[in-house]
Amino acid sequence: MTQVRPLRPRPAPPPALQDRAIDNLRFIRETMERAGAFTAVPGWGQVAIGGTAIVAATIASRFALEDPRWLAVWLVEAALSLVIAGWAIAHKAHAADVPLLSGPGRKVLLSFAPPMAVGALLTIVLARADLMVLLPGVWLLLYGTAVVAAGTYSVRIVPVMGLCFMLLGAVALLVTFGWGNWLMAAGFGGLHIVFGIFIARRHGG
């Protein structure tokens, strides 16, 4: 009697259990990276930025807000702050094994950058129009907006800090222009130091 053979090919053997487990772990890790919070906010880095901002405000107080030397002092401070912040974030992210350019880190960067770019453009426009007296309010407002937007993907205290900057910015635009430099000191100096210490103690440096 002839043996009947099935026409269907035999199914391929299932993937090894170890391979499936690795794939599942990779998917879970990537999902957590996309959904998690960016925790590499540098508390002590903010304290350092606050210290340099107070020094800058003290130096800038020797000049009127309409004086190009006042603007030069704060532009140097802005550049120095970017260097300190970049180094501090990279150092803390490396120590905590947190990715900088993927997951929440990428979202923080994409949220923070647009308001800062607008601030740079308005700085040029207002300086050309001899309206530098408006810069403290504009800078504080847009920096606060950037921090609030980026803080959506970071620890909870960060958006609160951003709102404080926005409040100071509104005050700087509404009060006598002579207060602008000291409101900058209160914001970029004082707020960075106060919130930086809190972040450093609660979130590991």
mmCIF file of C-alpha atoms in Angstrom:
data_model
loop_
_atom_site.group_PDB
_atom_site.id
_atom_site.type_symbol
_atom_site.label_atom_id
_atom_site.label_comp_id
_atom_site.label_asym_id
_atom_site.label_seq_id
_atom_site.Cartn_x
_atom_site.Cartn_y
_atom_site.Cartn_z
ATOM 1 C CA MET A 1 0.000 0.000 0.000
ATOM 2 C CA THR A 2 1.321 3.459 -1.013
ATOM 3 C CA GLN A 3 2.008 5.887 1.851
ATOM 4 C CA VAL A 4 0.192 9.232 1.541
ATOM 5 C CA ARG A 5 2.397 12.242 2.251
ATOM 6 C CA PRO A 6 0.934 15.638 3.268
ATOM 7 C CA LEU A 7 1.250 18.376 0.636
ATOM 8 C CA ARG A 8 1.810 21.142 3.205
ATOM 9 C CA PRO A 9 5.427 21.755 4.129
ATOM 10 C CA ARG A 10 6.344 21.313 7.686
ATOM 11 C CA PRO A 11 6.193 24.605 9.650
ATOM 12 C CA ALA A 12 9.496 26.198 10.506
ATOM 13 C CA PRO A 13 10.611 25.608 14.046
ATOM 14 C CA PRO A 14 9.643 28.444 16.437
ATOM 15 C CA PRO A 15 12.400 30.909 17.288
ATOM 16 C CA ALA A 16 14.457 30.075 20.271
ATOM 17 C CA LEU A 17 13.089 31.253 23.610
ATOM 18 C CA GLN A 18 16.213 33.305 24.242
ATOM 19 C CA ASP A 19 15.839 35.221 20.950
ATOM 20 C CA ARG A 20 12.218 36.060 21.706
ATOM 21 C CA ALA A 21 13.121 37.209 25.203
ATOM 22 C CA ILE A 22 15.849 39.512 23.827
ATOM 23 C CA ASP A 23 13.419 41.002 21.292
ATOM 24 C CA ASN A 24 10.818 41.591 23.997
ATOM 25 C CA LEU A 25 13.333 43.240 26.292
ATOM 26 C CA ARG A 26 14.525 45.483 23.459
ATOM 27 C CA PHE A 27 10.936 46.541 22.697
ATOM 28 C CA ILE A 28 10.223 47.267 26.362
ATOM 29 C CA ARG A 29 13.417 49.301 26.730
ATOM 30 C CA GLU A 30 12.705 51.386 23.614
ATOM 31 C CA THR A 31 9.120 51.983 24.735
ATOM 32 C CA MET A 32 10.264 53.135 28.166
ATOM 33 C CA GLU A 33 12.844 55.437 26.603
ATOM 34 C CA ARG A 34 10.177 57.065 24.451
ATOM 35 C CA ALA A 35 7.661 57.406 27.271
ATOM 36 C CA GLY A 36 9.937 58.140 30.218
ATOM 37 C CA ALA A 37 11.174 61.422 31.628
ATOM 38 C CA PHE A 38 14.550 62.965 30.912
ATOM 39 C CA THR A 39 16.254 62.870 34.314
ATOM 40 C CA ALA A 40 19.694 64.202 33.355
ATOM 41 C CA VAL A 41 18.795 67.766 34.367
ATOM 42 C CA PRO A 42 22.003 69.069 35.984
ATOM 43 C CA GLY A 43 21.196 70.639 39.360
ATOM 44 C CA TRP A 44 24.744 71.652 40.213
ATOM 45 C CA GLY A 45 25.232 72.814 36.647
ATOM 46 C CA GLN A 46 22.315 75.199 37.141
ATOM 47 C CA VAL A 47 23.865 76.452 40.353
ATOM 48 C CA ALA A 48 27.070 77.222 38.453
ATOM 49 C CA ILE A 49 25.096 79.037 35.744
ATOM 50 C CA GLY A 50 23.305 81.032 38.421
ATOM 51 C CA GLY A 51 26.616 82.077 39.937
ATOM 52 C CA THR A 52 28.016 83.301 36.630
ATOM 53 C CA ALA A 53 24.735 85.145 35.916
ATOM 54 C CA ILE A 54 24.998 87.083 39.173
ATOM 55 C CA VAL A 55 28.559 88.066 38.278
ATOM 56 C CA ALA A 56 27.367 89.122 34.812
ATOM 57 C CA ALA A 57 24.527 91.179 36.291
ATOM 58 C CA THR A 58 26.953 92.939 38.617
ATOM 59 C CA ILE A 59 29.267 93.831 35.726
ATOM 60 C CA ALA A 60 26.376 94.821 33.446
ATOM 61 C CA SER A 61 24.919 97.123 36.111
ATOM 62 C CA ARG A 62 27.715 99.590 35.333
ATOM 63 C CA PHE A 63 26.124 100.272 31.959
ATOM 64 C CA ALA A 64 22.708 101.481 30.848
ATOM 65 C CA LEU A 65 20.466 98.983 29.101
ATOM 66 C CA GLU A 66 20.857 101.007 25.908
ATOM 67 C CA ASP A 67 24.648 100.643 26.053
ATOM 68 C CA PRO A 68 26.063 97.978 23.680
ATOM 69 C CA ARG A 69 28.472 96.978 26.462
ATOM 70 C CA TRP A 70 25.513 95.860 28.572
ATOM 71 C CA LEU A 71 24.385 93.609 25.726
ATOM 72 C CA ALA A 72 27.924 92.303 25.223
ATOM 73 C CA VAL A 73 28.203 91.264 28.885
ATOM 74 C CA TRP A 74 24.985 89.262 28.739
ATOM 75 C CA LEU A 75 25.827 87.669 25.400
ATOM 76 C CA VAL A 76 29.107 86.438 26.858
ATOM 77 C CA GLU A 77 27.157 85.103 29.836
ATOM 78 C CA ALA A 78 24.720 83.321 27.492
ATOM 79 C CA ALA A 79 27.575 81.625 25.649
ATOM 80 C CA LEU A 80 29.225 80.603 28.926
ATOM 81 C CA SER A 81 25.924 79.234 30.224
ATOM 82 C CA LEU A 82 25.484 77.089 27.122
ATOM 83 C CA VAL A 83 28.942 75.597 27.611
ATOM 84 C CA ILE A 84 28.311 74.869 31.300
ATOM 85 C CA ALA A 85 24.848 73.419 30.634
ATOM 86 C CA GLY A 86 26.051 71.245 27.755
ATOM 87 C CA TRP A 87 28.929 69.808 29.768
ATOM 88 C CA ALA A 88 26.802 69.275 32.892
ATOM 89 C CA ILE A 89 23.989 67.536 31.000
ATOM 90 C CA ALA A 90 26.400 65.277 29.122
ATOM 91 C CA HIS A 91 28.253 64.399 32.333
ATOM 92 C CA LYS A 92 25.092 63.561 34.280
ATOM 93 C CA ALA A 93 23.577 61.634 31.369
ATOM 94 C CA HIS A 94 26.742 59.561 30.997
ATOM 95 C CA ALA A 95 26.849 58.843 34.730
ATOM 96 C CA ALA A 96 23.183 57.790 34.751
ATOM 97 C CA ASP A 97 23.413 55.923 31.412
ATOM 98 C CA VAL A 98 20.652 58.122 29.951
ATOM 99 C CA PRO A 99 20.615 58.654 26.146
ATOM 100 C CA LEU A 100 20.942 62.290 25.091
ATOM 101 C CA LEU A 101 19.726 62.227 21.500
ATOM 102 C CA SER A 102 17.005 59.595 21.675
ATOM 103 C CA GLY A 103 13.797 59.146 23.622
ATOM 104 C CA PRO A 104 13.007 61.932 26.117
ATOM 105 C CA GLY A 105 16.379 63.618 25.567
ATOM 106 C CA ARG A 106 15.532 64.274 21.927
ATOM 107 C CA LYS A 107 12.081 65.583 22.862
ATOM 108 C CA VAL A 108 13.594 67.951 25.421
ATOM 109 C CA LEU A 109 16.010 69.336 22.841
ATOM 110 C CA LEU A 110 13.325 69.782 20.173
ATOM 111 C CA SER A 111 11.040 71.540 22.666
ATOM 112 C CA PHE A 112 13.746 73.796 24.106
ATOM 113 C CA ALA A 113 15.364 74.950 20.870
ATOM 114 C CA PRO A 114 12.540 76.866 19.061
ATOM 115 C CA PRO A 115 11.871 79.487 21.795
ATOM 116 C CA MET A 116 15.621 80.005 22.157
ATOM 117 C CA ALA A 117 15.979 80.517 18.400
ATOM 118 C CA VAL A 118 13.165 83.079 18.519
ATOM 119 C CA GLY A 119 14.955 84.821 21.383
ATOM 120 C CA ALA A 120 18.164 85.054 19.352
ATOM 121 C CA LEU A 121 16.275 86.541 16.393
ATOM 122 C CA LEU A 122 14.431 89.084 18.555
ATOM 123 C CA THR A 123 17.721 90.083 20.171
ATOM 124 C CA ILE A 124 19.062 91.097 16.762
ATOM 125 C CA VAL A 125 15.844 92.906 15.814
ATOM 126 C CA LEU A 126 15.494 94.819 19.092
ATOM 127 C CA ALA A 127 19.181 95.766 19.156
ATOM 128 C CA ARG A 128 18.936 97.177 15.620
ATOM 129 C CA ALA A 129 15.806 99.123 16.576
ATOM 130 C CA ASP A 130 17.485 100.592 19.702
ATOM 131 C CA LEU A 131 14.954 98.807 21.913
ATOM 132 C CA MET A 132 17.394 96.893 24.082
ATOM 133 C CA VAL A 133 15.466 97.988 27.164
ATOM 134 C CA LEU A 134 12.929 95.301 26.214
ATOM 135 C CA LEU A 135 15.497 92.512 26.120
ATOM 136 C CA PRO A 136 15.357 91.477 29.809
ATOM 137 C CA GLY A 137 11.624 90.808 29.587
ATOM 138 C CA VAL A 138 11.882 89.077 26.212
ATOM 139 C CA TRP A 139 14.785 86.889 27.315
ATOM 140 C CA LEU A 140 13.151 85.865 30.591
ATOM 141 C CA LEU A 141 9.806 85.135 28.922
ATOM 142 C CA LEU A 142 11.225 83.058 26.079
ATOM 143 C CA TYR A 143 13.680 81.182 28.289
ATOM 144 C CA GLY A 144 10.816 80.380 30.655
ATOM 145 C CA THR A 145 8.711 79.216 27.710
ATOM 146 C CA ALA A 146 11.549 76.963 26.552
ATOM 147 C CA VAL A 147 11.960 75.487 30.030
ATOM 148 C CA VAL A 148 8.210 74.855 30.415
ATOM 149 C CA ALA A 149 8.019 73.168 27.001
ATOM 150 C CA ALA A 150 11.102 71.033 27.579
ATOM 151 C CA GLY A 151 10.063 70.311 31.153
ATOM 152 C CA THR A 152 7.048 68.401 29.884
ATOM 153 C CA TYR A 153 9.471 65.527 29.228
ATOM 154 C CA SER A 154 11.573 66.047 32.346
ATOM 155 C CA VAL A 155 11.166 65.992 36.135
ATOM 156 C CA ARG A 156 8.141 67.825 37.533
ATOM 157 C CA ILE A 157 9.999 70.735 39.104
ATOM 158 C CA VAL A 158 11.414 71.923 35.759
ATOM 159 C CA PRO A 159 8.133 73.378 34.358
ATOM 160 C CA VAL A 160 7.614 75.164 37.691
ATOM 161 C CA MET A 161 10.992 76.836 37.255
ATOM 162 C CA GLY A 162 9.999 77.842 33.728
ATOM 163 C CA LEU A 163 6.785 79.456 34.964
ATOM 164 C CA CYS A 164 8.795 81.486 37.475
ATOM 165 C CA PHE A 165 11.000 82.753 34.652
ATOM 166 C CA MET A 166 7.911 83.691 32.634
ATOM 167 C CA LEU A 167 6.499 85.616 35.597
ATOM 168 C CA LEU A 168 9.728 87.577 35.977
ATOM 169 C CA GLY A 169 9.721 88.259 32.239
ATOM 170 C CA ALA A 170 6.214 89.689 32.419
ATOM 171 C CA VAL A 171 7.252 91.901 35.320
ATOM 172 C CA ALA A 172 10.345 93.060 33.421
ATOM 173 C CA LEU A 173 8.186 94.166 30.486
ATOM 174 C CA LEU A 174 5.658 95.995 32.657
ATOM 175 C CA VAL A 175 7.759 97.756 35.296
ATOM 176 C CA THR A 176 10.282 100.570 35.021
ATOM 177 C CA PHE A 177 13.047 99.706 32.575
ATOM 178 C CA GLY A 178 15.744 100.333 35.163
ATOM 179 C CA TRP A 179 14.795 97.117 36.951
ATOM 180 C CA GLY A 180 15.544 94.922 33.943
ATOM 181 C CA ASN A 181 19.130 94.056 34.803
ATOM 182 C CA TRP A 182 18.304 93.084 38.389
ATOM 183 C CA LEU A 183 15.322 91.017 37.305
ATOM 184 C CA MET A 184 17.766 89.185 35.034
ATOM 185 C CA ALA A 185 19.953 88.598 38.094
ATOM 186 C CA ALA A 186 16.929 87.314 40.027
ATOM 187 C CA GLY A 187 15.963 84.975 37.185
ATOM 188 C CA PHE A 188 19.119 83.686 35.547
ATOM 189 C CA GLY A 189 20.970 83.957 38.841
ATOM 190 C CA GLY A 190 18.598 83.363 41.739
ATOM 191 C CA LEU A 191 16.112 80.968 40.164
ATOM 192 C CA HIS A 192 18.854 78.812 38.696
ATOM 193 C CA ILE A 193 20.575 78.548 42.076
ATOM 194 C CA VAL A 194 17.404 77.812 44.088
ATOM 195 C CA PHE A 195 15.942 75.258 41.683
ATOM 196 C CA GLY A 196 19.390 73.844 40.919
ATOM 197 C CA ILE A 197 19.986 73.002 44.587
ATOM 198 C CA PHE A 198 16.545 71.390 44.803
ATOM 199 C CA ILE A 199 17.135 69.306 41.669
ATOM 200 C CA ALA A 200 20.619 68.295 42.800
ATOM 201 C CA ARG A 201 19.340 67.046 46.142
ATOM 202 C CA ARG A 202 16.195 65.347 44.855
ATOM 203 C CA HIS A 203 17.429 63.969 41.543
ATOM 204 C CA GLY A 204 21.051 63.053 42.040
ATOM 205 C CA GLY A 205 23.281 66.005 41.190
#
